[in-house]
Amino acid sequence: MKIDLPEGGSLVPYTLGEPRAYPPPAAPATSRVAYAAAHVVVDPLADPEAVDWESTLAFRRHLWSYGLGVAEAMDTAQRGMGLDWPTTRELIARSGAEARACGGRIVCGAGTDQLPPGPAPLDRIVAAYEEQLGVIEAAGGTPVIMAGRQLAASATGPDDYAEVYGRLLGQVARPAVLHWLGPMFDPALEGYWGSADLDAAAESVLAIIAEHAAEVDGIKVSLLDAGREVALRRRLPAGVRLYTGDDFNYPELIRGDDHGHSDALLGIFDPIAPAAAAALGALDAGDPEAYERVFAPTVPLARHIFAAPTYYYKTGVVFLAWLAGHQAHFRMVGGLESARSVPHLVRLFTLADQAGLLPDPDLAAARMRAWLTVQGVTS
């Protein structure tokens, strides 16, 4: 299958390769715990805007079919970038029911996005988290206590974070996952845990975890700094997991070293789920060479999707879902499909093809041609 793609002001022929065969595994991997942070599918014909629930839940079934857990209502689902709390609440309830029906693992993000932007009293921030934790508990999910913009805007130092998280962890029905999202993902979270100095911030969160270790399943770290993640991982109490959120360095962090490994809660696992499942299966089988071989072509794709400004990575995730046939259109909540340039998405197309992640090249090429035409690129 050939397609003409824009490059340097002209059109250049490109020949698609063969997709790689990644059959769904018989069971989830056992050597690592892995969650894919899942995107939502908008209904392109709804006015006012609404989620296409069937397509959204169908994609979660796709992730579960590959043995991955679903990380629901995280930033990949456009939390803080278009998805409001009433819709998020319904998303958590629907996905929780779907998880129960098919036996899939699910964690869900608890935030404070029902509050207006800006500072708020700590009691009000705690109450907002409590409301969302209650929704997640009712849905049967494990809570991810998300890094909150209102807390970042209100806290005066590490003691305020210790107070808020202490009150929340003291009442969770099951151990929760904490969430450290770097400012490259959300600039409003600069200085989270009470300091812009990442070493000082690490001391703050480690103190919280140490005090509440029985209530903490793990911490998701999204700093795009492999060395810093490994250093934090080695200091966690026994039984507390580090879930890598590093979409640049995930193969080495999940593989680990003689001192341990990271588990995974990754946005990149949304578009590369079949490859991720195959790589984790190779680890289970004790075949590190196959693990590296499967993951290697996904890394250039991941680094491109999450290139600065990193918070627009969701656009690439949804573009690939459309090219791969998981949804019928390339539209996003709040019109976020326009966040990346034509050259960026053209490069994304070729990297996905080179990683073998376009299961139907004919469909992908036809959709790419149609999209290019709409962008004013014609042969």
Tab-separated table of C-alpha atoms in Angstrom:
chain	number	residue	atom	x	y	z
A	1	MET	CA	0.000	0.000	0.000
A	2	LYS	CA	1.445	3.370	-1.071
A	3	ILE	CA	0.503	6.901	-0.120
A	4	ASP	CA	1.904	10.329	-0.958
A	5	LEU	CA	2.908	12.213	2.179
A	6	PRO	CA	3.964	15.861	2.522
A	7	GLU	CA	7.635	16.395	3.250
A	8	GLY	CA	9.576	19.619	2.912
A	9	GLY	CA	6.965	21.357	0.769
A	10	SER	CA	6.423	18.491	-1.661
A	11	LEU	CA	4.721	15.098	-1.750
A	12	VAL	CA	6.881	12.014	-1.329
A	13	PRO	CA	5.702	8.431	-1.972
A	14	TYR	CA	5.602	6.251	1.125
A	15	THR	CA	5.065	2.491	1.142
A	16	LEU	CA	3.433	1.012	4.224
A	17	GLY	CA	4.920	-2.104	5.779
A	18	GLU	CA	3.215	-5.215	7.023
A	19	PRO	CA	1.557	-5.003	10.434
A	20	ARG	CA	3.015	-7.131	13.189
A	21	ALA	CA	0.858	-9.968	14.466
A	22	TYR	CA	0.098	-9.585	18.166
A	23	PRO	CA	-2.623	-12.064	19.117
A	24	PRO	CA	-4.327	-11.425	22.457
A	25	PRO	CA	-2.704	-13.432	25.257
A	26	ALA	CA	-4.500	-16.255	27.007
A	27	ALA	CA	-4.159	-14.416	30.323
A	28	PRO	CA	-2.692	-11.178	31.690
A	29	ALA	CA	1.019	-10.999	32.360
A	30	THR	CA	2.019	-11.990	35.880
A	31	SER	CA	5.555	-10.642	36.220
A	32	ARG	CA	4.413	-6.989	36.053
A	33	VAL	CA	1.204	-5.091	36.813
A	34	ALA	CA	0.333	-2.965	33.785
A	35	TYR	CA	-2.399	-0.413	33.165
A	36	ALA	CA	-3.131	1.545	30.011
A	37	ALA	CA	-4.480	5.049	30.592
A	38	ALA	CA	-7.389	5.098	28.160
A	39	HIS	CA	-8.751	7.905	25.975
A	40	VAL	CA	-12.410	8.747	25.459
A	41	VAL	CA	-14.285	8.828	22.155
A	42	VAL	CA	-16.495	11.843	21.510
A	43	ASP	CA	-19.797	11.675	19.622
A	44	PRO	CA	-19.058	13.888	16.581
A	45	LEU	CA	-22.741	14.579	15.906
A	46	ALA	CA	-23.791	15.534	19.430
A	47	ASP	CA	-24.641	19.150	20.207
A	48	PRO	CA	-23.893	19.937	22.965
A	49	GLU	CA	-20.788	17.781	23.013
A	50	ALA	CA	-21.116	14.280	24.464
A	51	VAL	CA	-19.132	11.073	24.823
A	52	ASP	CA	-19.805	8.147	22.494
A	53	TRP	CA	-20.217	5.606	25.262
A	54	GLU	CA	-20.304	2.461	23.147
A	55	SER	CA	-17.091	3.315	21.270
A	56	THR	CA	-15.415	4.433	24.495
A	57	LEU	CA	-16.276	1.197	26.297
A	58	ALA	CA	-15.417	-0.913	23.243
A	59	PHE	CA	-11.893	0.472	23.402
A	60	ARG	CA	-11.631	-0.533	27.042
A	61	ARG	CA	-12.710	-4.053	26.089
A	62	HIS	CA	-9.893	-4.018	23.530
A	63	LEU	CA	-7.383	-3.164	26.267
A	64	TRP	CA	-8.713	-5.850	28.597
A	65	SER	CA	-8.590	-8.410	25.773
A	66	TYR	CA	-4.816	-7.895	25.705
A	67	GLY	CA	-4.527	-8.523	29.439
A	68	LEU	CA	-3.900	-4.904	30.372
A	69	GLY	CA	-5.676	-3.127	33.163
A	70	VAL	CA	-7.506	0.105	32.398
A	71	ALA	CA	-6.510	3.338	34.103
A	72	GLU	CA	-9.766	5.238	33.834
A	73	ALA	CA	-10.451	8.966	34.025
A	74	MET	CA	-6.767	9.918	33.988
A	75	ASP	CA	-5.190	12.742	32.019
A	76	THR	CA	-5.275	10.608	28.828
A	77	ALA	CA	-9.075	10.850	29.069
A	78	GLN	CA	-8.655	14.662	28.925
A	79	ARG	CA	-9.110	15.320	32.625
A	80	GLY	CA	-8.500	19.021	32.966
A	81	MET	CA	-8.482	19.418	29.183
A	82	GLY	CA	-12.139	19.208	28.235
A	83	LEU	CA	-13.723	16.355	30.208
A	84	ASP	CA	-15.854	17.798	33.018
A	85	TRP	CA	-16.643	16.131	36.345
A	86	PRO	CA	-20.270	15.090	35.587
A	87	THR	CA	-19.082	13.269	32.448
A	88	THR	CA	-16.102	11.815	34.320
A	89	ARG	CA	-18.409	10.497	37.041
A	90	GLU	CA	-20.487	8.685	34.424
A	91	LEU	CA	-17.345	7.391	32.731
A	92	ILE	CA	-16.118	5.857	35.993
A	93	ALA	CA	-19.494	4.253	36.692
A	94	ARG	CA	-19.844	2.814	33.182
A	95	SER	CA	-16.270	1.538	33.010
A	96	GLY	CA	-16.530	0.019	36.465
A	97	ALA	CA	-19.609	-1.932	35.392
A	98	GLU	CA	-17.851	-3.039	32.212
A	99	ALA	CA	-14.814	-4.169	34.206
A	100	ARG	CA	-17.002	-6.282	36.471
A	101	ALA	CA	-18.747	-7.823	33.470
A	102	CYS	CA	-15.531	-8.947	31.782
A	103	GLY	CA	-13.267	-9.443	34.787
A	104	GLY	CA	-10.916	-6.612	33.837
A	105	ARG	CA	-8.681	-4.716	36.254
A	106	ILE	CA	-9.439	-1.028	36.682
A	107	VAL	CA	-8.019	1.928	38.554
A	108	CYS	CA	-9.702	5.345	38.380
A	109	GLY	CA	-8.473	8.881	38.876
A	110	ALA	CA	-9.819	10.863	41.830
A	111	GLY	CA	-9.255	14.595	41.493
A	112	THR	CA	-10.732	17.917	42.479
A	113	ASP	CA	-11.926	19.146	39.085
A	114	GLN	CA	-15.465	19.804	40.329
A	115	LEU	CA	-13.965	22.869	42.046
A	116	PRO	CA	-13.364	26.170	40.226
A	117	PRO	CA	-9.765	26.848	39.127
A	118	GLY	CA	-7.366	28.417	41.586
A	119	PRO	CA	-6.757	28.174	45.327
A	120	ALA	CA	-9.308	26.717	47.730
A	121	PRO	CA	-9.388	25.952	51.464
A	122	LEU	CA	-7.818	22.602	52.284
A	123	ASP	CA	-11.082	21.339	53.803
A	124	ARG	CA	-12.843	22.010	50.520
A	125	ILE	CA	-10.100	20.267	48.563
A	126	VAL	CA	-10.344	17.219	50.828
A	127	ALA	CA	-14.137	17.175	50.420
A	128	ALA	CA	-13.777	17.262	46.614
A	129	TYR	CA	-11.363	14.330	46.683
A	130	GLU	CA	-13.701	12.461	49.049
A	131	GLU	CA	-16.627	12.881	46.662
A	132	GLN	CA	-14.648	11.397	43.798
A	133	LEU	CA	-13.207	8.612	45.942
A	134	GLY	CA	-16.772	7.650	46.835
A	135	VAL	CA	-17.727	7.403	43.156
A	136	ILE	CA	-14.708	5.202	42.450
A	137	GLU	CA	-15.405	2.956	45.438
A	138	ALA	CA	-19.022	2.523	44.315
A	139	ALA	CA	-17.784	1.557	40.837
A	140	GLY	CA	-15.450	-1.089	42.263
A	141	GLY	CA	-12.245	0.629	41.142
A	142	THR	CA	-8.931	1.158	42.865
A	143	PRO	CA	-8.438	4.898	43.375
A	144	VAL	CA	-5.575	6.886	41.929
A	145	ILE	CA	-5.360	10.062	44.006
A	146	MET	CA	-4.431	12.419	41.207
A	147	ALA	CA	-2.144	15.395	41.583
A	148	GLY	CA	-4.600	18.253	42.010
A	149	ARG	CA	-4.323	21.721	40.515
A	150	GLN	CA	-6.269	23.272	43.369
A	151	LEU	CA	-3.959	21.687	45.939
A	152	ALA	CA	-0.905	22.850	44.002
A	153	ALA	CA	-2.337	26.380	44.002
A	154	SER	CA	-3.266	26.313	47.698
A	155	ALA	CA	-0.597	24.386	49.590
A	156	THR	CA	1.990	26.496	51.383
A	157	GLY	CA	4.476	23.675	51.798
A	158	PRO	CA	4.976	19.943	52.427
A	159	ASP	CA	2.887	19.998	55.616
A	160	ASP	CA	-0.268	20.887	53.679
A	161	TYR	CA	0.281	17.922	51.338
A	162	ALA	CA	0.889	15.659	54.332
A	163	GLU	CA	-2.364	16.834	55.911
A	164	VAL	CA	-4.496	16.374	52.781
A	165	TYR	CA	-3.070	12.994	51.803
A	166	GLY	CA	-3.116	11.780	55.398
A	167	ARG	CA	-6.814	12.543	55.687
A	168	LEU	CA	-7.571	10.836	52.370
A	169	LEU	CA	-5.463	7.732	52.927
A	170	GLY	CA	-6.970	7.324	56.375
A	171	GLN	CA	-10.355	6.569	54.848
A	172	VAL	CA	-9.765	4.686	51.567
A	173	ALA	CA	-11.595	1.375	51.276
A	174	ARG	CA	-8.623	-0.240	49.531
A	175	PRO	CA	-4.985	0.796	49.078
A	176	ALA	CA	-4.705	3.735	46.695
A	177	VAL	CA	-2.217	4.743	44.038
A	178	LEU	CA	-0.576	8.144	44.453
A	179	HIS	CA	0.185	10.280	41.417
A	180	TRP	CA	3.181	12.485	40.666
A	181	LEU	CA	2.634	14.244	37.363
A	182	GLY	CA	5.414	16.535	36.228
A	183	PRO	CA	4.836	20.040	34.868
A	184	MET	CA	5.591	18.875	31.313
A	185	PHE	CA	2.210	17.100	31.514
A	186	ASP	CA	0.466	19.932	33.380
A	187	PRO	CA	2.257	23.236	34.057
A	188	ALA	CA	-0.207	23.975	36.885
A	189	LEU	CA	1.449	21.188	38.908
A	190	GLU	CA	4.831	22.894	39.172
A	191	GLY	CA	6.110	22.570	42.747
A	192	TYR	CA	3.877	19.638	43.673
A	193	TRP	CA	4.561	17.997	47.058
A	194	GLY	CA	5.624	21.397	48.329
A	195	SER	CA	8.747	22.245	46.373
A	196	ALA	CA	9.955	22.932	42.835
A	197	ASP	CA	13.171	21.163	43.892
A	198	LEU	CA	12.502	17.567	42.835
A	199	ASP	CA	14.804	16.137	45.507
A	200	ALA	CA	12.880	17.992	48.211
A	201	ALA	CA	9.566	16.973	46.624
A	202	ALA	CA	10.687	13.342	46.665
A	203	GLU	CA	11.436	13.554	50.386
A	204	SER	CA	7.950	14.956	50.980
A	205	VAL	CA	6.101	12.215	49.128
A	206	LEU	CA	8.315	9.476	50.568
A	207	ALA	CA	7.440	10.685	54.060
A	208	ILE	CA	3.728	10.508	53.246
A	209	ILE	CA	4.099	6.985	51.847
A	210	ALA	CA	6.158	5.805	54.821
A	211	GLU	CA	3.515	7.041	57.260
A	212	HIS	CA	0.655	5.410	55.335
A	213	ALA	CA	2.355	2.436	53.659
A	214	ALA	CA	-0.508	0.043	54.423
A	215	GLU	CA	-2.926	2.325	52.549
A	216	VAL	CA	-0.681	2.885	49.514
A	217	ASP	CA	-0.658	0.336	46.691
A	218	GLY	CA	1.917	2.357	44.773
A	219	ILE	CA	2.816	5.662	43.187
A	220	LYS	CA	2.625	6.570	39.511
A	221	VAL	CA	5.578	8.755	38.551
A	222	SER	CA	5.475	10.784	35.337
A	223	LEU	CA	8.613	12.923	35.359
A	224	LEU	CA	10.248	11.590	32.151
A	225	ASP	CA	13.447	11.114	34.149
A	226	ALA	CA	14.475	7.467	34.390
A	227	GLY	CA	17.285	8.012	36.890
A	228	ARG	CA	15.077	9.946	39.267
A	229	GLU	CA	12.376	7.277	39.029
A	230	VAL	CA	14.820	4.477	39.830
A	231	ALA	CA	16.177	6.404	42.820
A	232	LEU	CA	12.662	6.892	44.174
A	233	ARG	CA	11.730	3.277	43.486
A	234	ARG	CA	14.636	1.971	45.554
A	235	ARG	CA	13.459	3.956	48.584
A	236	LEU	CA	9.839	2.816	48.621
A	237	PRO	CA	8.673	0.634	51.525
A	238	ALA	CA	8.365	-3.078	50.829
A	239	GLY	CA	5.105	-3.858	49.051
A	240	VAL	CA	4.617	-0.362	47.593
A	241	ARG	CA	4.856	-0.401	43.810
A	242	LEU	CA	6.282	2.222	41.528
A	243	TYR	CA	4.089	2.506	38.439
A	244	THR	CA	6.114	4.109	35.715
A	245	GLY	CA	4.408	6.895	33.845
A	246	ASP	CA	7.572	7.566	31.842
A	247	ASP	CA	6.454	7.366	28.219
A	248	PHE	CA	10.054	7.915	27.048
A	249	ASN	CA	11.932	5.251	29.025
A	250	TYR	CA	9.337	2.591	29.859
A	251	PRO	CA	11.167	-0.461	28.423
A	252	GLU	CA	14.204	-0.100	30.690
A	253	LEU	CA	12.134	0.870	33.738
A	254	ILE	CA	9.702	-2.038	33.411
A	255	ARG	CA	12.546	-4.460	32.688
A	256	GLY	CA	14.276	-3.239	35.843
A	257	ASP	CA	17.633	-4.156	37.334
A	258	ASP	CA	19.098	-6.255	40.128
A	259	HIS	CA	17.407	-3.995	42.691
A	260	GLY	CA	13.858	-4.118	41.315
A	261	HIS	CA	11.564	-2.968	38.536
A	262	SER	CA	8.721	-0.592	37.828
A	263	ASP	CA	5.200	-1.692	37.065
A	264	ALA	CA	3.297	0.397	34.516
A	265	LEU	CA	0.503	2.942	34.284
A	266	LEU	CA	1.114	4.525	30.910
A	267	GLY	CA	-0.670	6.649	28.349
A	268	ILE	CA	1.472	5.123	25.596
A	269	PHE	CA	-0.026	1.700	26.367
A	270	ASP	CA	-3.309	2.999	24.896
A	271	PRO	CA	-2.038	3.021	21.273
A	272	ILE	CA	0.567	0.236	21.650
A	273	ALA	CA	-1.514	-2.208	23.723
A	274	PRO	CA	-0.907	-5.261	21.477
A	275	ALA	CA	2.868	-4.726	21.493
A	276	ALA	CA	2.890	-3.997	25.234
A	277	ALA	CA	1.067	-7.251	25.939
A	278	ALA	CA	3.509	-9.198	23.772
A	279	ALA	CA	6.516	-7.614	25.481
A	280	LEU	CA	5.167	-8.342	28.958
A	281	GLY	CA	4.419	-11.900	27.861
A	282	ALA	CA	8.061	-12.244	26.831
A	283	LEU	CA	9.137	-11.162	30.322
A	284	ASP	CA	6.841	-13.782	31.806
A	285	ALA	CA	8.470	-16.363	29.544
A	286	GLY	CA	11.963	-15.337	30.650
A	287	ASP	CA	12.874	-14.019	27.198
A	288	PRO	CA	14.405	-10.538	27.666
A	289	GLU	CA	15.656	-10.454	24.070
A	290	ALA	CA	12.107	-10.824	22.731
A	291	TYR	CA	10.959	-8.193	25.220
A	292	GLU	CA	13.490	-5.698	23.854
A	293	ARG	CA	12.736	-6.659	20.256
A	294	VAL	CA	9.019	-6.015	20.643
A	295	PHE	CA	9.326	-2.727	22.514
A	296	ALA	CA	12.221	-1.223	20.506
A	297	PRO	CA	10.183	0.096	17.514
A	298	THR	CA	7.545	1.572	19.826
A	299	VAL	CA	9.989	3.936	21.551
A	300	PRO	CA	10.483	6.406	18.650
A	301	LEU	CA	6.701	6.473	18.279
A	302	ALA	CA	6.205	7.143	21.987
A	303	ARG	CA	8.814	9.886	22.111
A	304	HIS	CA	7.163	11.588	19.154
A	305	ILE	CA	3.659	11.348	20.617
A	306	PHE	CA	4.872	12.810	23.924
A	307	ALA	CA	7.147	15.471	22.409
A	308	ALA	CA	6.808	18.990	23.812
A	309	PRO	CA	4.326	20.402	24.474
A	310	THR	CA	3.801	17.024	26.133
A	311	TYR	CA	0.244	17.699	27.356
A	312	TYR	CA	-0.942	17.538	23.727
A	313	TYR	CA	0.003	13.860	23.513
A	314	LYS	CA	-3.701	12.978	23.702
A	315	THR	CA	-4.129	14.222	20.122
A	316	GLY	CA	-1.680	11.640	18.833
A	317	VAL	CA	-3.257	8.892	20.912
A	318	VAL	CA	-6.693	9.521	19.408
A	319	PHE	CA	-5.283	9.950	15.884
A	320	LEU	CA	-3.745	6.475	16.123
A	321	ALA	CA	-6.973	5.000	17.504
A	322	TRP	CA	-8.740	6.319	14.395
A	323	LEU	CA	-6.053	5.081	11.985
A	324	ALA	CA	-6.117	1.653	13.654
A	325	GLY	CA	-9.893	1.368	13.220
A	326	HIS	CA	-10.911	1.634	16.875
A	327	GLN	CA	-13.214	4.582	16.183
A	328	ALA	CA	-14.970	6.061	13.163
A	329	HIS	CA	-13.601	9.623	13.268
A	330	PHE	CA	-10.810	11.892	14.436
A	331	ARG	CA	-12.642	14.276	16.719
A	332	MET	CA	-11.896	14.998	20.377
A	333	VAL	CA	-13.485	16.563	23.411
A	334	GLY	CA	-13.105	20.334	23.152
A	335	GLY	CA	-11.747	20.183	19.607
A	336	LEU	CA	-8.322	18.994	20.825
A	337	GLU	CA	-7.753	17.211	17.499
A	338	SER	CA	-6.360	20.534	16.260
A	339	ALA	CA	-3.591	20.650	18.885
A	340	ARG	CA	-0.885	19.012	16.740
A	341	SER	CA	0.412	20.139	13.349
A	342	VAL	CA	0.068	18.327	10.035
A	343	PRO	CA	3.814	17.472	9.907
A	344	HIS	CA	3.624	16.090	13.457
A	345	LEU	CA	0.742	13.754	12.631
A	346	VAL	CA	2.260	12.706	9.315
A	347	ARG	CA	5.389	11.636	11.167
A	348	LEU	CA	3.205	9.860	13.702
A	349	PHE	CA	1.600	7.878	10.873
A	350	THR	CA	4.947	6.664	9.537
A	351	LEU	CA	6.300	5.783	12.986
A	352	ALA	CA	3.168	3.785	13.814
A	353	ASP	CA	3.526	1.940	10.523
A	354	GLN	CA	7.201	1.210	11.183
A	355	ALA	CA	6.244	-0.159	14.602
A	356	GLY	CA	3.742	-2.498	12.923
A	357	LEU	CA	0.832	-0.963	14.835
A	358	LEU	CA	-1.546	-0.205	11.940
A	359	PRO	CA	-3.464	-3.490	11.797
A	360	ASP	CA	-5.221	-2.673	8.499
A	361	PRO	CA	-2.819	-0.713	6.257
A	362	ASP	CA	-5.462	-0.202	3.574
A	363	LEU	CA	-7.821	1.412	6.071
A	364	ALA	CA	-5.053	3.496	7.622
A	365	ALA	CA	-3.893	4.762	4.226
A	366	ALA	CA	-7.439	5.590	3.120
A	367	ARG	CA	-8.092	7.534	6.317
A	368	MET	CA	-4.754	9.315	6.060
A	369	ARG	CA	-5.497	10.385	2.484
A	370	ALA	CA	-8.913	11.661	3.489
A	371	TRP	CA	-7.476	13.597	6.437
A	372	LEU	CA	-4.710	15.105	4.306
A	373	THR	CA	-7.277	16.256	1.757
A	374	VAL	CA	-9.205	18.076	4.483
A	375	GLN	CA	-5.938	19.732	5.553
A	376	GLY	CA	-5.454	21.031	2.021
A	377	VAL	CA	-2.791	18.487	1.040
A	378	THR	CA	-3.664	17.036	-2.371
A	379	SER	CA	-1.632	15.148	-4.940
